[in-house]
Short mmCIF file of C-alpha atoms and ligand atoms in Angstrom, two decimals:
data_model
loop_
_atom_site.label_atom_id
_atom_site.label_comp_id
_atom_site.label_asym_id
_atom_site.label_seq_id
_atom_site.Cartn_x
_atom_site.Cartn_y
_atom_site.Cartn_z
CA MET A 451 17.23 -26.59 17.68
CA THR A 452 15.71 -29.25 15.43
CA LEU A 453 13.51 -28.36 12.51
CA ASP A 454 9.94 -29.61 12.94
CA LEU A 455 9.12 -30.94 9.49
CA PHE A 456 5.60 -31.76 10.61
CA ALA A 457 4.67 -28.36 11.99
CA ALA A 458 1.16 -27.34 10.95
CA THR A 459 2.20 -23.81 10.09
CA ALA A 460 5.39 -22.15 8.89
CA PRO A 461 7.68 -20.86 11.62
CA GLU A 462 6.85 -17.31 12.73
CA LEU A 463 8.84 -14.65 10.98
CA GLU A 464 10.04 -11.85 13.18
CA ASP A 465 8.74 -8.31 13.08
CA GLU A 466 11.40 -6.01 11.75
CA ILE A 467 11.79 -2.40 12.82
CA LEU A 468 12.58 -0.41 9.68
CA ASP A 469 12.79 2.94 11.40
CA GLU A 470 11.17 4.86 14.26
CA GLY A 471 7.44 4.17 13.83
CA ALA A 472 7.85 1.83 10.82
CA VAL A 473 7.54 -1.91 11.32
CA VAL A 474 7.58 -4.71 8.75
CA LEU A 475 5.32 -7.65 9.61
CA ARG A 476 6.88 -10.26 7.35
CA GLY A 477 4.30 -12.59 5.83
CA PHE A 478 1.44 -11.23 7.97
CA ALA A 479 -1.08 -11.32 5.10
CA VAL A 480 -0.14 -14.74 3.64
CA ALA A 481 -2.80 -16.59 5.64
CA ARG A 482 -5.45 -14.20 4.26
CA GLU A 483 -4.29 -14.15 0.63
CA ALA A 484 -7.41 -15.84 -0.78
CA ALA A 485 -9.79 -13.36 0.86
CA LEU A 486 -7.61 -10.45 -0.27
CA LYS A 487 -7.47 -11.71 -3.84
CA ASP A 488 -11.24 -11.99 -3.89
CA ALA A 489 -11.58 -8.51 -2.38
CA VAL A 490 -9.28 -6.92 -4.99
CA ALA A 491 -11.18 -8.71 -7.78
CA ARG A 492 -14.51 -7.40 -6.53
CA VAL A 493 -13.23 -3.84 -6.05
CA SER A 494 -11.62 -3.70 -9.50
CA ALA A 495 -14.71 -5.17 -11.18
CA ASP A 496 -16.65 -2.17 -9.88
CA ALA A 497 -13.87 0.47 -10.13
CA PRO A 498 -11.38 -0.75 -12.76
CA PHE A 499 -7.63 -0.13 -12.47
CA ARG A 500 -6.57 2.94 -14.43
CA HIS A 501 -3.39 4.91 -15.09
CA LEU A 502 -3.82 8.35 -13.54
CA VAL A 503 -2.13 11.45 -14.91
CA THR A 504 0.09 13.58 -12.65
CA PRO A 505 -0.49 17.34 -12.35
CA GLY A 506 2.58 17.69 -14.58
CA GLY A 507 0.88 15.65 -17.31
CA PHE A 508 2.70 12.32 -16.97
CA ARG A 509 0.78 9.03 -17.12
CA MET A 510 1.64 6.98 -14.04
CA SER A 511 3.15 3.56 -14.78
CA VAL A 512 1.33 2.09 -11.77
CA ALA A 513 -2.39 1.39 -12.35
CA MET A 514 -4.65 2.36 -9.44
CA THR A 515 -8.10 1.97 -8.01
CA ASN A 516 -9.69 2.62 -4.62
CA CYS A 517 -12.28 1.42 -2.17
CA GLY A 518 -13.71 2.86 1.02
CA GLU A 519 -15.27 6.26 1.64
CA LEU A 520 -12.51 8.20 -0.10
CA GLY A 521 -10.22 7.45 -3.02
CA TRP A 522 -6.90 9.02 -3.93
CA VAL A 523 -6.93 10.58 -7.40
CA SER A 524 -4.57 12.65 -9.51
CA ASP A 525 -5.22 14.69 -12.63
CA ARG A 526 -4.02 17.93 -14.24
CA ARG A 527 -5.66 19.88 -11.40
CA GLY A 528 -3.67 18.14 -8.64
CA TYR A 529 -3.83 15.30 -6.11
CA ARG A 530 -6.80 14.85 -3.81
CA TYR A 531 -9.06 12.44 -1.96
CA ASP A 532 -12.47 12.21 -3.60
CA PRO A 533 -15.61 10.36 -2.46
CA LEU A 534 -16.48 9.72 -6.13
CA ASP A 535 -14.68 7.72 -8.78
CA PRO A 536 -14.12 10.28 -11.56
CA GLU A 537 -14.40 7.53 -14.20
CA SER A 538 -17.93 6.51 -13.20
CA GLY A 539 -19.19 9.45 -11.15
CA ARG A 540 -20.25 6.91 -8.48
CA ARG A 541 -18.96 6.28 -4.97
CA TRP A 542 -15.96 4.00 -4.66
CA PRO A 543 -16.81 0.39 -3.77
CA ALA A 544 -17.15 -0.27 -0.04
CA LEU A 545 -14.08 -1.45 1.84
CA PRO A 546 -14.35 -5.26 1.91
CA ASP A 547 -14.50 -6.75 5.44
CA ALA A 548 -11.35 -8.83 4.88
CA MET A 549 -9.39 -5.67 4.03
CA ARG A 550 -10.78 -3.74 6.99
CA ALA A 551 -9.91 -6.58 9.38
CA LEU A 552 -6.39 -6.98 8.01
CA ALA A 553 -5.68 -3.25 8.36
CA ARG A 554 -7.02 -3.17 11.91
CA ASP A 555 -5.14 -6.32 13.01
CA ALA A 556 -1.81 -5.26 11.48
CA ALA A 557 -2.03 -1.76 12.97
CA ALA A 558 -2.89 -3.18 16.41
CA ARG A 559 0.10 -5.53 16.27
CA ALA A 560 2.31 -2.53 15.45
CA GLY A 561 0.97 -0.53 18.41
CA TYR A 562 -1.93 1.37 16.82
CA PRO A 563 -5.13 -0.14 18.26
CA GLY A 564 -8.46 0.97 16.76
CA PHE A 565 -7.16 1.84 13.28
CA ALA A 566 -10.23 2.57 11.14
CA PRO A 567 -9.18 3.56 7.60
CA ASP A 568 -11.53 5.69 5.48
CA ALA A 569 -9.47 5.31 2.28
CA CYS A 570 -7.86 2.35 0.57
CA LEU A 571 -5.64 2.77 -2.49
CA VAL A 572 -4.87 -0.33 -4.54
CA ASN A 573 -1.76 -0.13 -6.74
CA ARG A 574 -1.08 -2.60 -9.56
CA TYR A 575 2.48 -2.94 -10.90
CA ALA A 576 3.32 -4.68 -14.17
CA PRO A 577 7.00 -5.26 -15.02
CA GLY A 578 8.74 -1.89 -15.41
CA ALA A 579 6.17 0.03 -13.34
CA ARG A 580 7.66 2.22 -10.63
CA LEU A 581 6.78 4.89 -8.12
CA SER A 582 9.16 7.83 -7.92
CA LEU A 583 10.19 9.28 -4.57
CA HIS A 584 7.29 11.06 -2.87
CA GLN A 585 5.66 11.85 0.47
CA ASP A 586 2.10 10.92 1.40
CA ARG A 587 0.77 14.18 2.80
CA ASP A 588 -2.73 14.56 1.34
CA GLU A 589 -4.24 13.01 4.49
CA LYS A 590 -5.56 15.40 7.17
CA ASP A 591 -5.01 12.91 10.00
CA LEU A 592 -1.24 12.54 10.24
CA ARG A 593 -1.43 10.86 13.67
CA ALA A 594 -2.91 7.73 12.12
CA PRO A 595 -0.49 5.27 10.52
CA ILE A 596 -0.61 4.00 6.96
CA VAL A 597 -0.80 0.23 6.60
CA SER A 598 0.54 -1.31 3.38
CA VAL A 599 0.17 -4.88 2.11
CA SER A 600 2.35 -6.31 -0.66
CA LEU A 601 1.03 -9.19 -2.77
CA GLY A 602 2.41 -11.11 -5.75
CA LEU A 603 5.81 -10.30 -7.25
CA PRO A 604 8.45 -8.86 -4.91
CA ALA A 605 9.57 -5.25 -5.22
CA VAL A 606 12.39 -3.08 -3.97
CA PHE A 607 10.92 -0.35 -1.83
CA LEU A 608 13.10 2.74 -1.30
CA TRP A 609 13.08 4.24 2.18
CA GLY A 610 14.24 7.85 2.24
CA GLY A 611 14.48 10.66 4.73
CA GLY A 612 12.66 13.88 5.56
CA GLU A 613 13.86 15.59 2.40
CA ARG A 614 13.76 14.51 -1.24
CA GLY A 615 17.55 14.62 -1.59
CA ASP A 616 18.23 12.39 1.43
CA LYS A 617 19.91 9.03 0.85
CA THR A 618 17.53 6.10 0.32
CA ARG A 619 17.78 2.56 1.62
CA PRO A 620 16.46 -0.40 -0.42
CA VAL A 621 14.03 -2.74 1.37
CA ALA A 622 12.74 -5.90 -0.34
CA LEU A 623 8.99 -6.40 0.09
CA HIS A 624 7.61 -9.87 -0.62
CA HIS A 625 4.21 -11.47 -1.01
CA GLY A 626 2.26 -11.11 2.21
CA ASP A 627 4.51 -8.54 3.88
CA VAL A 628 2.63 -5.82 5.73
CA VAL A 629 4.27 -2.55 6.75
CA VAL A 630 2.84 -0.11 9.28
CA TRP A 631 4.14 3.46 8.94
CA GLY A 632 3.37 5.92 11.71
CA GLY A 633 4.85 8.49 14.04
CA PRO A 634 8.16 9.96 12.85
CA SER A 635 8.07 7.74 9.72
CA ARG A 636 4.76 9.04 8.47
CA LEU A 637 6.16 11.86 6.30
CA ARG A 638 9.32 10.18 5.03
CA PHE A 639 10.07 10.17 1.31
CA HIS A 640 9.67 6.75 -0.29
CA GLY A 641 9.33 5.07 -3.67
CA VAL A 642 9.39 1.75 -5.51
CA ARG A 643 12.04 0.65 -8.05
CA PRO A 644 10.86 -0.55 -11.47
CA LEU A 645 9.24 -3.98 -11.03
CA LYS A 646 11.28 -6.88 -12.34
CA ASP A 647 9.58 -9.42 -14.57
CA GLY A 648 8.64 -12.70 -12.93
CA ASP A 649 5.86 -15.14 -12.25
CA HIS A 650 4.14 -15.54 -8.90
CA PRO A 651 1.24 -17.89 -8.10
CA PHE A 652 -0.80 -15.04 -6.58
CA ALA A 653 -1.18 -12.88 -9.70
CA GLY A 654 1.29 -14.00 -12.37
CA ALA A 655 3.50 -11.13 -13.55
CA LEU A 656 1.97 -8.49 -11.29
CA ARG A 657 2.52 -6.90 -7.91
CA ILE A 658 -0.46 -5.58 -5.98
CA ASN A 659 0.03 -3.12 -3.14
CA ILE A 660 -2.85 -2.09 -0.92
CA THR A 661 -2.48 0.95 1.35
CA PHE A 662 -4.98 1.79 4.06
CA ARG A 663 -5.23 5.41 5.12
CA LYS A 664 -7.14 7.59 7.56
CA VAL A 665 -7.76 10.84 5.71
CA ILE A 666 -10.38 12.60 7.85
CA ALA A 667 -9.07 13.49 11.30
C1 MD3 B 334 5.81 5.37 4.04
N1 MD3 B 334 2.91 2.81 -2.35
O1 MD3 B 334 0.68 4.24 -2.54
S1 MD3 B 334 3.77 0.94 0.04
C2 MD3 B 334 1.69 4.83 -2.10
O2 MD3 B 334 4.44 -0.28 -2.89
C3 MD3 B 334 2.96 4.08 -2.02
O3 MD3 B 334 2.82 0.70 -3.90
C4 MD3 B 334 4.09 1.99 -2.44
O4 MD3 B 334 3.95 4.65 -1.67
C5 MD3 B 334 3.75 0.70 -3.11
O5 MD3 B 334 1.68 5.99 -1.71
C6 MD3 B 334 4.75 1.78 -1.12
C7 MD3 B 334 4.51 1.54 1.43
C8 MD3 B 334 4.19 2.92 1.90
C9 MD3 B 334 2.97 3.51 1.70
C10 MD3 B 334 2.71 4.74 2.27
C11 MD3 B 334 3.66 5.37 3.05
C12 MD3 B 334 5.12 3.54 2.65
C13 MD3 B 334 4.88 4.75 3.24
C14 MD3 B 334 3.42 6.61 3.71
C15 MD3 B 334 4.35 7.18 4.50
C16 MD3 B 334 5.58 6.57 4.66
FE1 FE B 335 3.41 6.59 -0.82
#
């Protein structure tokens, strides 16, 4: 095969099955990066990124905010989805159209047509920030997938098993990669290794991860 140096768009990257129910859509969000950047800026202007405290009293290294009907929050009382931002006492900003469309399109491509998230958690990683191994089980609708979008600096995502002690597999996630996690993958343990320093045109020395969730069944 000859390389078409004059192709209008980059060659299609292949979808990659990570596990049963988990598919990586490499570069899926790259074409929409400008709209996503604008959406994150508008959300965080209204509901600023903050470092939540775990029920055990540790300040999370990842800074978070939310948009949509429900937001994920943690404090000394526990983890929960809340319609109000505890910092402002107001509703979370509405889910921007570009985010809603991306979540729906990625889910459909992965075999989940009609995905309509009611919660969107935005994670911001500075160098050194990490997410220890955990499950996402605060959502009542476990039939719906979670859609995650990685932007900016790359990270090493850790893909575990059904129990905390199970062996993990490292998976590199780059700018624009979208992962859809459903079915048997929905309750797997997972985490993110400490972010390495770097510089990326999207957001400098940061990684942004957006996860779309359906909380209410
Ligand atoms: C697999 N975020 O916000 S995205 C989280 O990169 C979270 O910020 C990571 O884990 C991040 O909860 C990983 C990928 C991800 C998100 C949710 C999942 C993978 C998942 C839920 C179930 C299984
Ligand atoms: Fe998670």
